[in-house]
Tab-separated table of C-alpha atoms in Angstrom:
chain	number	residue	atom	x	y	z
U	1060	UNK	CA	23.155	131.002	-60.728
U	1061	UNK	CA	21.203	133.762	-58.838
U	1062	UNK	CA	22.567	135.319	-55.635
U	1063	UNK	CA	19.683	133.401	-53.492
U	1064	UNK	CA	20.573	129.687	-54.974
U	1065	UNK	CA	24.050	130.722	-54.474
U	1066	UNK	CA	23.344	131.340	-50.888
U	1067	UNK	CA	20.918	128.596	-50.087
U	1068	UNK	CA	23.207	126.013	-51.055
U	1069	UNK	CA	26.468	127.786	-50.654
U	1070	UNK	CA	27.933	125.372	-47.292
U	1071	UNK	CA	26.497	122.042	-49.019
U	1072	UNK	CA	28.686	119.732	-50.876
U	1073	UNK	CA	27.281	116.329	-53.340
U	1074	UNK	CA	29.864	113.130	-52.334
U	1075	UNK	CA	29.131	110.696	-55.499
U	1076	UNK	CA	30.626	107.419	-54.240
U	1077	UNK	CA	31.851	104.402	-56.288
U	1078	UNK	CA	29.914	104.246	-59.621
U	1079	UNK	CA	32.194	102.932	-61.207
U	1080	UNK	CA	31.935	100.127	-64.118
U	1081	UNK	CA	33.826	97.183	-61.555
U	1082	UNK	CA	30.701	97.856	-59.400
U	1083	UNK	CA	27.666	98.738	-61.660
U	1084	UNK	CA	27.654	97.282	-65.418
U	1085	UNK	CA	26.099	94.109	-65.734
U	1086	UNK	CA	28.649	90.819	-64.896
U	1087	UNK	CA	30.872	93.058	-63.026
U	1088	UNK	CA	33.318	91.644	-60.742
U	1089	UNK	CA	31.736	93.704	-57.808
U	1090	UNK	CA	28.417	94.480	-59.377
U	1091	UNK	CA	25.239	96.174	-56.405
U	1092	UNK	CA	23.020	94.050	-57.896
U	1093	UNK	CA	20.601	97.122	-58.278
U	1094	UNK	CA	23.173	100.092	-58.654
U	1095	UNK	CA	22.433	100.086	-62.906
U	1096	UNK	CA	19.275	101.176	-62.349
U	1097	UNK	CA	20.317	104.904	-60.188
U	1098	UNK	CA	22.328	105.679	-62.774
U	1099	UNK	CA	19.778	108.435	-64.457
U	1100	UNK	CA	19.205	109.366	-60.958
U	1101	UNK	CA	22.852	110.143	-59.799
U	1102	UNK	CA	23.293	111.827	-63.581
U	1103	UNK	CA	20.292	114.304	-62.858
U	1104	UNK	CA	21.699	114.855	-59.381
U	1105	UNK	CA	24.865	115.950	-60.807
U	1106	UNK	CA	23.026	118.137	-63.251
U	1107	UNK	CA	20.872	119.979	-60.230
U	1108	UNK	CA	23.663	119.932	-58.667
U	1109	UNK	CA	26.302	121.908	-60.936
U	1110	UNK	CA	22.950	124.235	-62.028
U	1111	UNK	CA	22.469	125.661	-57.535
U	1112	UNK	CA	26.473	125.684	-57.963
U	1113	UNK	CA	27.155	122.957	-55.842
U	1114	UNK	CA	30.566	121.452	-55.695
U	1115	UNK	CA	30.735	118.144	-56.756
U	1116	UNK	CA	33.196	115.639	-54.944
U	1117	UNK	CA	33.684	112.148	-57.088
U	1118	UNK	CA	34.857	109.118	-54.676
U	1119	UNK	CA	36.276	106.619	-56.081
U	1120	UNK	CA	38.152	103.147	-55.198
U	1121	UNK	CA	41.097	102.543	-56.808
U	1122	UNK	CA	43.334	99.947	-55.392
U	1123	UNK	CA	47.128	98.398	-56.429
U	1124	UNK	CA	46.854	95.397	-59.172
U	1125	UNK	CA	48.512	92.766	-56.082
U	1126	UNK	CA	45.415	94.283	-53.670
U	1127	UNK	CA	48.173	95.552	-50.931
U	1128	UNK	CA	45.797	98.261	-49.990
U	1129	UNK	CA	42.291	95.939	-50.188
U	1130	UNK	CA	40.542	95.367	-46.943
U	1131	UNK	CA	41.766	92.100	-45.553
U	1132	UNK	CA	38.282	90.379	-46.568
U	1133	UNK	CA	38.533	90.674	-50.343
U	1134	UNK	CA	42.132	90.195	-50.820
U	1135	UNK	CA	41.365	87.291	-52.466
U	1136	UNK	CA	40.162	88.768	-55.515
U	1137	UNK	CA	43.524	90.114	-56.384
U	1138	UNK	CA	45.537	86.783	-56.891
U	1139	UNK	CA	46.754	85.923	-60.306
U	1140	UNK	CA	44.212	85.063	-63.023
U	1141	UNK	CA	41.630	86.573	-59.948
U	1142	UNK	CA	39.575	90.064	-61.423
U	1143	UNK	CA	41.089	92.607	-59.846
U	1144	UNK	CA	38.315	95.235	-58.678
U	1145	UNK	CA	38.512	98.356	-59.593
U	1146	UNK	CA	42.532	98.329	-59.934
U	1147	UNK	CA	44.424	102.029	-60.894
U	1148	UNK	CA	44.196	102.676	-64.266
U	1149	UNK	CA	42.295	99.669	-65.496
U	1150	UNK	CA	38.404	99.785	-67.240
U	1151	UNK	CA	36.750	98.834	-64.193
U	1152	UNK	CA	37.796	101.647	-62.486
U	1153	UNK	CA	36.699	104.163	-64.813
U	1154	UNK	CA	33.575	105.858	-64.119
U	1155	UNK	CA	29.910	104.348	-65.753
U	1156	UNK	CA	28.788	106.423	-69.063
U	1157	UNK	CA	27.413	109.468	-68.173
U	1158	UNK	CA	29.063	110.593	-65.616
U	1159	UNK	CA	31.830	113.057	-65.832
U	1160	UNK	CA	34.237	114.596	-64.134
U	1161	UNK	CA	34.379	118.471	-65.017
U	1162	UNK	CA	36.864	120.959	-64.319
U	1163	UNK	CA	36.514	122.858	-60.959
U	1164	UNK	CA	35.409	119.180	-59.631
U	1165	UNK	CA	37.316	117.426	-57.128
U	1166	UNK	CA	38.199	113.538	-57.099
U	1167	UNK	CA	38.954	111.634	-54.237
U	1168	UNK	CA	40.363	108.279	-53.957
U	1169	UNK	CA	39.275	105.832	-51.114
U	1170	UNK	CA	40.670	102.365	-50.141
U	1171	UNK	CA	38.012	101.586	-47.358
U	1172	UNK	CA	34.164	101.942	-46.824
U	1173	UNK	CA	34.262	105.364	-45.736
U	1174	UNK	CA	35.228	108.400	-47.768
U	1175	UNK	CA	36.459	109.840	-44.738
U	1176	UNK	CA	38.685	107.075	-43.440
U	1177	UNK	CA	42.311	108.139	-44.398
U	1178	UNK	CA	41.647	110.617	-46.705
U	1179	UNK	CA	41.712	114.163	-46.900
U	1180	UNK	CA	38.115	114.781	-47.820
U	1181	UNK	CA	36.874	116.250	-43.769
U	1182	UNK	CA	39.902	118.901	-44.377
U	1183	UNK	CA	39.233	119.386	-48.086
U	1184	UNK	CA	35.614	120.129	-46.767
U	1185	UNK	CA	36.415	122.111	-44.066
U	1186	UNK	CA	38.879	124.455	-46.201
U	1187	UNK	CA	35.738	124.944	-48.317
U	1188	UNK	CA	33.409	125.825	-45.467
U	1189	UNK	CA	30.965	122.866	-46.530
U	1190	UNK	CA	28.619	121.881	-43.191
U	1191	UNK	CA	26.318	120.057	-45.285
U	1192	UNK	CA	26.866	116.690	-47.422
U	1193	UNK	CA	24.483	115.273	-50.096
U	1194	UNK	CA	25.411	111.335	-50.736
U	1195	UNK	CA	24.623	109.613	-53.860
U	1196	UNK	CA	26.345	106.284	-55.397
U	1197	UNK	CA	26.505	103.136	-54.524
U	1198	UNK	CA	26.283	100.742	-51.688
U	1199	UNK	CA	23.945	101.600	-49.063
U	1200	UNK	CA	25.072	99.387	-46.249
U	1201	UNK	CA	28.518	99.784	-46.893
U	1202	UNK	CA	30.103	103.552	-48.484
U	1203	UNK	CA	27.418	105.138	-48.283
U	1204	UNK	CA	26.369	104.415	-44.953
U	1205	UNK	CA	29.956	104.158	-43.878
U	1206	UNK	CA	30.700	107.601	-45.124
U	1207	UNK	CA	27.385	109.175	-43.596
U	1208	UNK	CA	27.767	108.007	-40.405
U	1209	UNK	CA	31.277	109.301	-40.511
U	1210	UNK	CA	29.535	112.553	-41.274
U	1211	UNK	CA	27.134	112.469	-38.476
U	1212	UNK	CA	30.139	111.805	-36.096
U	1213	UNK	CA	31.913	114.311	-37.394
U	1214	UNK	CA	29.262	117.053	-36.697
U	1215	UNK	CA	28.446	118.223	-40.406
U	1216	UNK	CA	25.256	120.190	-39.758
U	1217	UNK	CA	23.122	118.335	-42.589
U	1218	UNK	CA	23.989	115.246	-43.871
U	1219	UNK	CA	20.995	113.458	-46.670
U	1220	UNK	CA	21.020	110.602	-48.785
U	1221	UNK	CA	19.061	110.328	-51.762
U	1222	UNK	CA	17.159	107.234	-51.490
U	1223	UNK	CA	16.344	107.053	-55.025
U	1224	UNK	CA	20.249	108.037	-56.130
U	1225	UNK	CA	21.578	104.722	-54.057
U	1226	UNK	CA	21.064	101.370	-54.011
U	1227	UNK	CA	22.627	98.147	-53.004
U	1228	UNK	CA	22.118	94.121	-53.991
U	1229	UNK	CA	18.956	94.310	-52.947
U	1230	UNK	CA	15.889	96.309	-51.878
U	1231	UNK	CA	15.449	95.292	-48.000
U	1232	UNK	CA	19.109	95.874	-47.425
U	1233	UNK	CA	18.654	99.203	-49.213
U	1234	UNK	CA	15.574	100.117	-46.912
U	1235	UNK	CA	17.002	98.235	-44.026
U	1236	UNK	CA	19.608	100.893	-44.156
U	1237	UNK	CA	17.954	103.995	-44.805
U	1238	UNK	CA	15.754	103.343	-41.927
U	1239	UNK	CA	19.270	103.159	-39.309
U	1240	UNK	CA	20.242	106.381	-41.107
U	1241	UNK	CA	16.965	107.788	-40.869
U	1242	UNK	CA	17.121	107.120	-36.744
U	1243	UNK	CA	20.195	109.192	-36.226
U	1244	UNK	CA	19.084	112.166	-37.942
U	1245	UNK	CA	19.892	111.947	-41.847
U	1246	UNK	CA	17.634	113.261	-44.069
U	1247	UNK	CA	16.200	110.777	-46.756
U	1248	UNK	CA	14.611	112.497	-49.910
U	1249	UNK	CA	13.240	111.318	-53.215
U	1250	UNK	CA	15.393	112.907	-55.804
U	1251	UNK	CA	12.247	114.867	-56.970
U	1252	UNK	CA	11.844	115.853	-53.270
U	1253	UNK	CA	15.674	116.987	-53.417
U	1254	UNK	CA	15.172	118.662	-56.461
U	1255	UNK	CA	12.351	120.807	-54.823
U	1256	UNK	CA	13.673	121.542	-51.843
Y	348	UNK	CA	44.830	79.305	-18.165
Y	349	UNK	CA	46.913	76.765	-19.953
Y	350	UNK	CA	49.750	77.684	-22.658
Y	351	UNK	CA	47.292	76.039	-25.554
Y	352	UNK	CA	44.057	78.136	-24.551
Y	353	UNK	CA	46.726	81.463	-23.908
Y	354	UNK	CA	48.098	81.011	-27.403
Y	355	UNK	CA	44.620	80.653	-28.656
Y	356	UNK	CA	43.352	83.733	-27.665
Y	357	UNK	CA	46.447	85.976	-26.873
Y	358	UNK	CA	45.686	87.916	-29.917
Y	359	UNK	CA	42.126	88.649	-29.476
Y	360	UNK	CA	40.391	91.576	-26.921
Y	361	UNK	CA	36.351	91.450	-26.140
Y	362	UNK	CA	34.799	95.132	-26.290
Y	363	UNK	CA	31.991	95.796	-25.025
Y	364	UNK	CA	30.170	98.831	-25.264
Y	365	UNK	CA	27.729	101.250	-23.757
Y	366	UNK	CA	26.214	98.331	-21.346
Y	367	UNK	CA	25.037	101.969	-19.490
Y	368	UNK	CA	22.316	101.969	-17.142
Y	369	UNK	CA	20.800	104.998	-19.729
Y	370	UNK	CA	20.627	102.643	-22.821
Y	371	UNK	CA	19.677	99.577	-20.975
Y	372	UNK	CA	17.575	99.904	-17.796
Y	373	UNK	CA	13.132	99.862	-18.563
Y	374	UNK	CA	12.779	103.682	-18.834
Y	375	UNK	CA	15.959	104.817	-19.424
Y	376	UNK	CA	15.989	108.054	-21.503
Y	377	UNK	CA	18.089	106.438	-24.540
Y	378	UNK	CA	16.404	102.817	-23.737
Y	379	UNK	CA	17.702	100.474	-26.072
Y	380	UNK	CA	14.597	98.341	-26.517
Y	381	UNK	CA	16.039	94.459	-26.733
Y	382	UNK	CA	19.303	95.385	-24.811
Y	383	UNK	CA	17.794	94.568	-21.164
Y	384	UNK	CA	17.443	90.603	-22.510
Y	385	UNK	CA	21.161	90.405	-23.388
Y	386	UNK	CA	22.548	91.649	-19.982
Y	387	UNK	CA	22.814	87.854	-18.956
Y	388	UNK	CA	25.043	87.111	-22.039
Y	389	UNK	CA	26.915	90.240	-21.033
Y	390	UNK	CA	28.172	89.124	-18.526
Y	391	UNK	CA	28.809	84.973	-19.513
Y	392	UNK	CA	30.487	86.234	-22.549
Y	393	UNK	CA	32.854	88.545	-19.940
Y	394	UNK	CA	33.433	85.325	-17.765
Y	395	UNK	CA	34.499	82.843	-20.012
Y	396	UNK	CA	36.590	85.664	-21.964
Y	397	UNK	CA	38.268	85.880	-17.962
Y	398	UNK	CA	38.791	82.803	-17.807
Y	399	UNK	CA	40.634	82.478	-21.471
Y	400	UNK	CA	43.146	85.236	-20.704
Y	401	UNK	CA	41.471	87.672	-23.186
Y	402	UNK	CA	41.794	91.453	-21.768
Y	403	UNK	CA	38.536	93.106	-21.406
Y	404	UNK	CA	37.859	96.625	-22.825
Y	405	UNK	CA	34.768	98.715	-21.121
Y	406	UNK	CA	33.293	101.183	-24.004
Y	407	UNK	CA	31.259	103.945	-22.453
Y	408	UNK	CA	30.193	106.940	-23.718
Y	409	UNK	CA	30.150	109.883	-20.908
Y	410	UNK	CA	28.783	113.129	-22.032
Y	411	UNK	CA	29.287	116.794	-21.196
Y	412	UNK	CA	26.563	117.450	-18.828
Y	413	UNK	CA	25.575	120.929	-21.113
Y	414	UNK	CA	25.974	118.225	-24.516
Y	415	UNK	CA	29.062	120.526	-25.796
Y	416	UNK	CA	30.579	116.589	-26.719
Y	417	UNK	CA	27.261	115.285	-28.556
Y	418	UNK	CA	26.657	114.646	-31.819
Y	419	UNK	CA	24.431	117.333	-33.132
Y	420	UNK	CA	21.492	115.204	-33.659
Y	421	UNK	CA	21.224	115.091	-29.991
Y	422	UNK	CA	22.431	117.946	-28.513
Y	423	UNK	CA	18.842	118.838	-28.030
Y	424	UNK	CA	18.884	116.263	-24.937
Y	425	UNK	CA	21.135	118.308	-22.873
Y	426	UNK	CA	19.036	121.145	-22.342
Y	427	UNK	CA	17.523	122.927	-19.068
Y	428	UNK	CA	15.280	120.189	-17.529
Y	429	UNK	CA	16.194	117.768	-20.231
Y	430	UNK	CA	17.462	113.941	-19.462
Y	431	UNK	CA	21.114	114.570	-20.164
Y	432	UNK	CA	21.833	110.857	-20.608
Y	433	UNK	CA	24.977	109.730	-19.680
Y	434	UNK	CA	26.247	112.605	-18.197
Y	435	UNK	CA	29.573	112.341	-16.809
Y	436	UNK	CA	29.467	110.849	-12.968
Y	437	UNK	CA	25.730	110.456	-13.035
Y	438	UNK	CA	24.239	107.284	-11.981
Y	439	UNK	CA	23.058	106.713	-15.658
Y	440	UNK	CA	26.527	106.447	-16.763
Y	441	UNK	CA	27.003	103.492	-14.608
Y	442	UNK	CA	26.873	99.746	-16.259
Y	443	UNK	CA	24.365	98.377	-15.099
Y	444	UNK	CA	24.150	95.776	-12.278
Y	445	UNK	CA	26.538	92.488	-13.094
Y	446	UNK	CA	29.377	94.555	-15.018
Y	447	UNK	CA	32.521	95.467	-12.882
Y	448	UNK	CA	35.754	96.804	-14.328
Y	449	UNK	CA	38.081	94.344	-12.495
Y	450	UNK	CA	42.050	95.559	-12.419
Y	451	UNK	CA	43.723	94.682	-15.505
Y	452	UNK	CA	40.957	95.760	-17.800
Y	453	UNK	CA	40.839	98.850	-20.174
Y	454	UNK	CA	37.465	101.646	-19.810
Y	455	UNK	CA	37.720	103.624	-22.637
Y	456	UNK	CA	35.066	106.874	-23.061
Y	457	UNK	CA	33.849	108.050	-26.344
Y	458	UNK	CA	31.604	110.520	-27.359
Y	459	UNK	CA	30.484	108.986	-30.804
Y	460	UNK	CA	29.355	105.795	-32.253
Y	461	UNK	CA	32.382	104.180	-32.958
Y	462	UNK	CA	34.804	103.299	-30.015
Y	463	UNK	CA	37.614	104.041	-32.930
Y	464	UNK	CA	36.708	107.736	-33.255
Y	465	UNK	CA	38.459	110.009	-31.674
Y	466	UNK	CA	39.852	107.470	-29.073
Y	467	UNK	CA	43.070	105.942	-28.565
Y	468	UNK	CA	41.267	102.556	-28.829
Y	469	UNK	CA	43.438	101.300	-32.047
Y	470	UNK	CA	46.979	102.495	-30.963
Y	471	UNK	CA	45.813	100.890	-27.290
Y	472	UNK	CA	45.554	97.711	-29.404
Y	473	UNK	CA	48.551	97.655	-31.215
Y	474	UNK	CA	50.400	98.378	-28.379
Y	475	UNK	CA	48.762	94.742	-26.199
Y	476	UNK	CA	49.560	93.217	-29.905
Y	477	UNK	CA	45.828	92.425	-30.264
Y	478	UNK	CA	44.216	91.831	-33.997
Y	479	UNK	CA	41.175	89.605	-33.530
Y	480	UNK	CA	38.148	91.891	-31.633
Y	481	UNK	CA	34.496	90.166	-30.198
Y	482	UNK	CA	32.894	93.103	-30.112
Y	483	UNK	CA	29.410	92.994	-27.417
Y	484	UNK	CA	26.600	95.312	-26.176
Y	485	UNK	CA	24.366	97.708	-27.602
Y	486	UNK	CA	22.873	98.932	-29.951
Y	487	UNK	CA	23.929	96.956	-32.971
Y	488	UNK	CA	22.817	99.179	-35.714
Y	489	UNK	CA	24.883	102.001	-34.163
Y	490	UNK	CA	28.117	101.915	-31.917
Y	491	UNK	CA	28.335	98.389	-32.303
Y	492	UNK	CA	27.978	98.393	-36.067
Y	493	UNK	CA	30.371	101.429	-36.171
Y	494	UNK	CA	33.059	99.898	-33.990
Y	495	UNK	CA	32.702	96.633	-36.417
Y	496	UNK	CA	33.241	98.369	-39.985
Y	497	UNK	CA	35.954	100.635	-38.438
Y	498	UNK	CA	37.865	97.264	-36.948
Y	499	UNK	CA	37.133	96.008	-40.794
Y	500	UNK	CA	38.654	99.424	-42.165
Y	501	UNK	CA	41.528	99.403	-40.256
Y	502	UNK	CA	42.853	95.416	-40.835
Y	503	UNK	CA	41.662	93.413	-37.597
Y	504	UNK	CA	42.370	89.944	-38.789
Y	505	UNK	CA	39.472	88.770	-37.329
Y	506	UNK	CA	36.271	90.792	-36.005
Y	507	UNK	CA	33.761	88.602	-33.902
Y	508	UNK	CA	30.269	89.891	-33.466
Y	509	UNK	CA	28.254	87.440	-30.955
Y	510	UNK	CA	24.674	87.890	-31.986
Y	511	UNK	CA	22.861	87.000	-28.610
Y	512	UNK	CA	25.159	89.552	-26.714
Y	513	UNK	CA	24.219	92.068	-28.841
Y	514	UNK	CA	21.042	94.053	-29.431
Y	515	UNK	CA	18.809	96.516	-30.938
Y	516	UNK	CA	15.658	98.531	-30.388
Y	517	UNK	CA	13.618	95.474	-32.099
Y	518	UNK	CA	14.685	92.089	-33.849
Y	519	UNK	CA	14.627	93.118	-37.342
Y	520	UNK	CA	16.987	96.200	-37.102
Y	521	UNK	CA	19.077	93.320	-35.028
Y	522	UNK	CA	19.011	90.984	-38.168
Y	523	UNK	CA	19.218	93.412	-41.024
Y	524	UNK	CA	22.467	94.485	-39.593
Y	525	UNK	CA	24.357	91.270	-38.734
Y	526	UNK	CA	23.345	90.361	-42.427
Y	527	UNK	CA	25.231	93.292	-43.314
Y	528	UNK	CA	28.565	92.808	-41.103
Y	529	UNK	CA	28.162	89.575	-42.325
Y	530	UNK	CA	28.654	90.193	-45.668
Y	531	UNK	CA	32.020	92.175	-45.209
Y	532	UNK	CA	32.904	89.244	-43.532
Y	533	UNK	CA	32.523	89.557	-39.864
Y	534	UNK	CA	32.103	86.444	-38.048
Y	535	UNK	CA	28.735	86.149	-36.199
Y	536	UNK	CA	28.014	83.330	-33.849
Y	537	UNK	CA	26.464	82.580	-30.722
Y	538	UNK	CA	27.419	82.756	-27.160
Y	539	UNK	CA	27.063	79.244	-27.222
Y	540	UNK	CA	28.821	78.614	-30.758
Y	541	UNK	CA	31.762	81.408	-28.833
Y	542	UNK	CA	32.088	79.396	-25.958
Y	543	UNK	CA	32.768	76.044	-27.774
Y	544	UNK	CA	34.867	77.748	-30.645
């Protein structure tokens, strides 16, 4: 990594949120209808990524087998002989081939929408003088958008989604969202446009 | 107010947010495009919430007249000869005309999109033992959407979205985003469908 990479992307952090096999492989119990088909996308982002020495921060859900720490709404799904999304420890939770977490990474755990909602990652961010967030993963409307809005309230200096490295169930909810993002000041690339920027 | 309709609703508080002369009055610097149309549902929803017993809680956001509170996406508002909307003790900070804070109700000021950050708004509800929120006002794709997915985040039992006292800059960002809240289970009626629930 040369000394002007290093500096141009030297305060910018990539949050990868949630691709994990519970929501992405085909017949999953939480499956984004259209989240299989960013996986190349977020795998080349990582790839960029590492190569302008940009830290990578992997968010993941991973919730207690009885769902004590689900969101009220899909507590449901943890009942006996229910699937258990995403539980510690279990397949589900496991990140989808291809994606891995290195060594000088840092994983997160989440319980809500947001990666920032009680969890350390604004501190963890802070102590590494990041002001600007790249978000990748899956779903728009909900952590993604959830986590970038966060962002935007909490005054990180550049906060951009890759449209092409998200997705949700379905395109118009995808776009639907981008647009909102797009209206309070997130950047929206192409990966290709990320990658030549 | 009888004992049945005081139990009914003893656990639930209406919120309604940034009904501001600067989002919602024809010209107003931060016009919110449809919110004008829902004033009148504004203020029924209010009433009958009066006359049920359910407190009222006045979300308004009132900046720093040089923007040192804004999020940095519009700091560039607050500028020498600039609007400044919603500057603290201006006129455009006012609700507009039909809103009054009676005694007994709650104002609350923010400075971001969600009336849960950065606000005592949650530990204010805990303490009047309230878990069921109807949140109202504008714009839905922003602080009302925010407010919603926090409430969702942080347990409310029950989180109430009435979709004709609520609004956006045009119909389809309206709809795309009630689909959304929708879908993490936010109820979304009518006035109507409130006022006969």
């Amino acid at each position: 990594m040369g000394t002007e990479n290093g500096d141009k992307w030297r305060k910018t952090a990539v949050v990868v949120i949630d691709m994990q096999k519970d929501f992405i492989l085909p017949g999953a119990p939480m499956l984004v209808r259209d989240g299989e088909a960013i996986v190349p996308n977020v795998i080349k982002t990582v790839e960029v990524a590492r190569n302008r020495g940009i830290p990578i921060i992997w968010v993941v859900r991973e919730h207690d087998p009885l769902g004590r720490d689900v969101e009220l709404f899909r507590r449901h799904l943890y009942g006996d002989g229910k699937p258990k999304p995403t539980s510690k420890g279990c397949v589900g939770a496991e990140l989808v081939d291809g994606l891995l977490i290195q060594e000088g990474d840092y994983k997160l755990v989440k319980t809500r929408f947001s990666a920032f909602f009680n969890t350390n990652l604004h501190s963890y961010l802070q102590g590494i003088a990041v002001t600007n967030l790249v978000v990748i993963g899956v779903q728009t409307p909900n952590c993604i958008r959830q986590t970038v809005f966060d962002a935007v309230a909490l005054d990180y200096q550049r906060v951009t989604v890759i449209i092409d490295a998200t997705a949700a169930a379905t395109p118009d909810i995808h776009i639907a969202n981008i647009f909102d993002m797009k209206n309070v000041g997130v950047a929206t690339p192409t990966l290709e446009e990320w990658c030549q920027s």
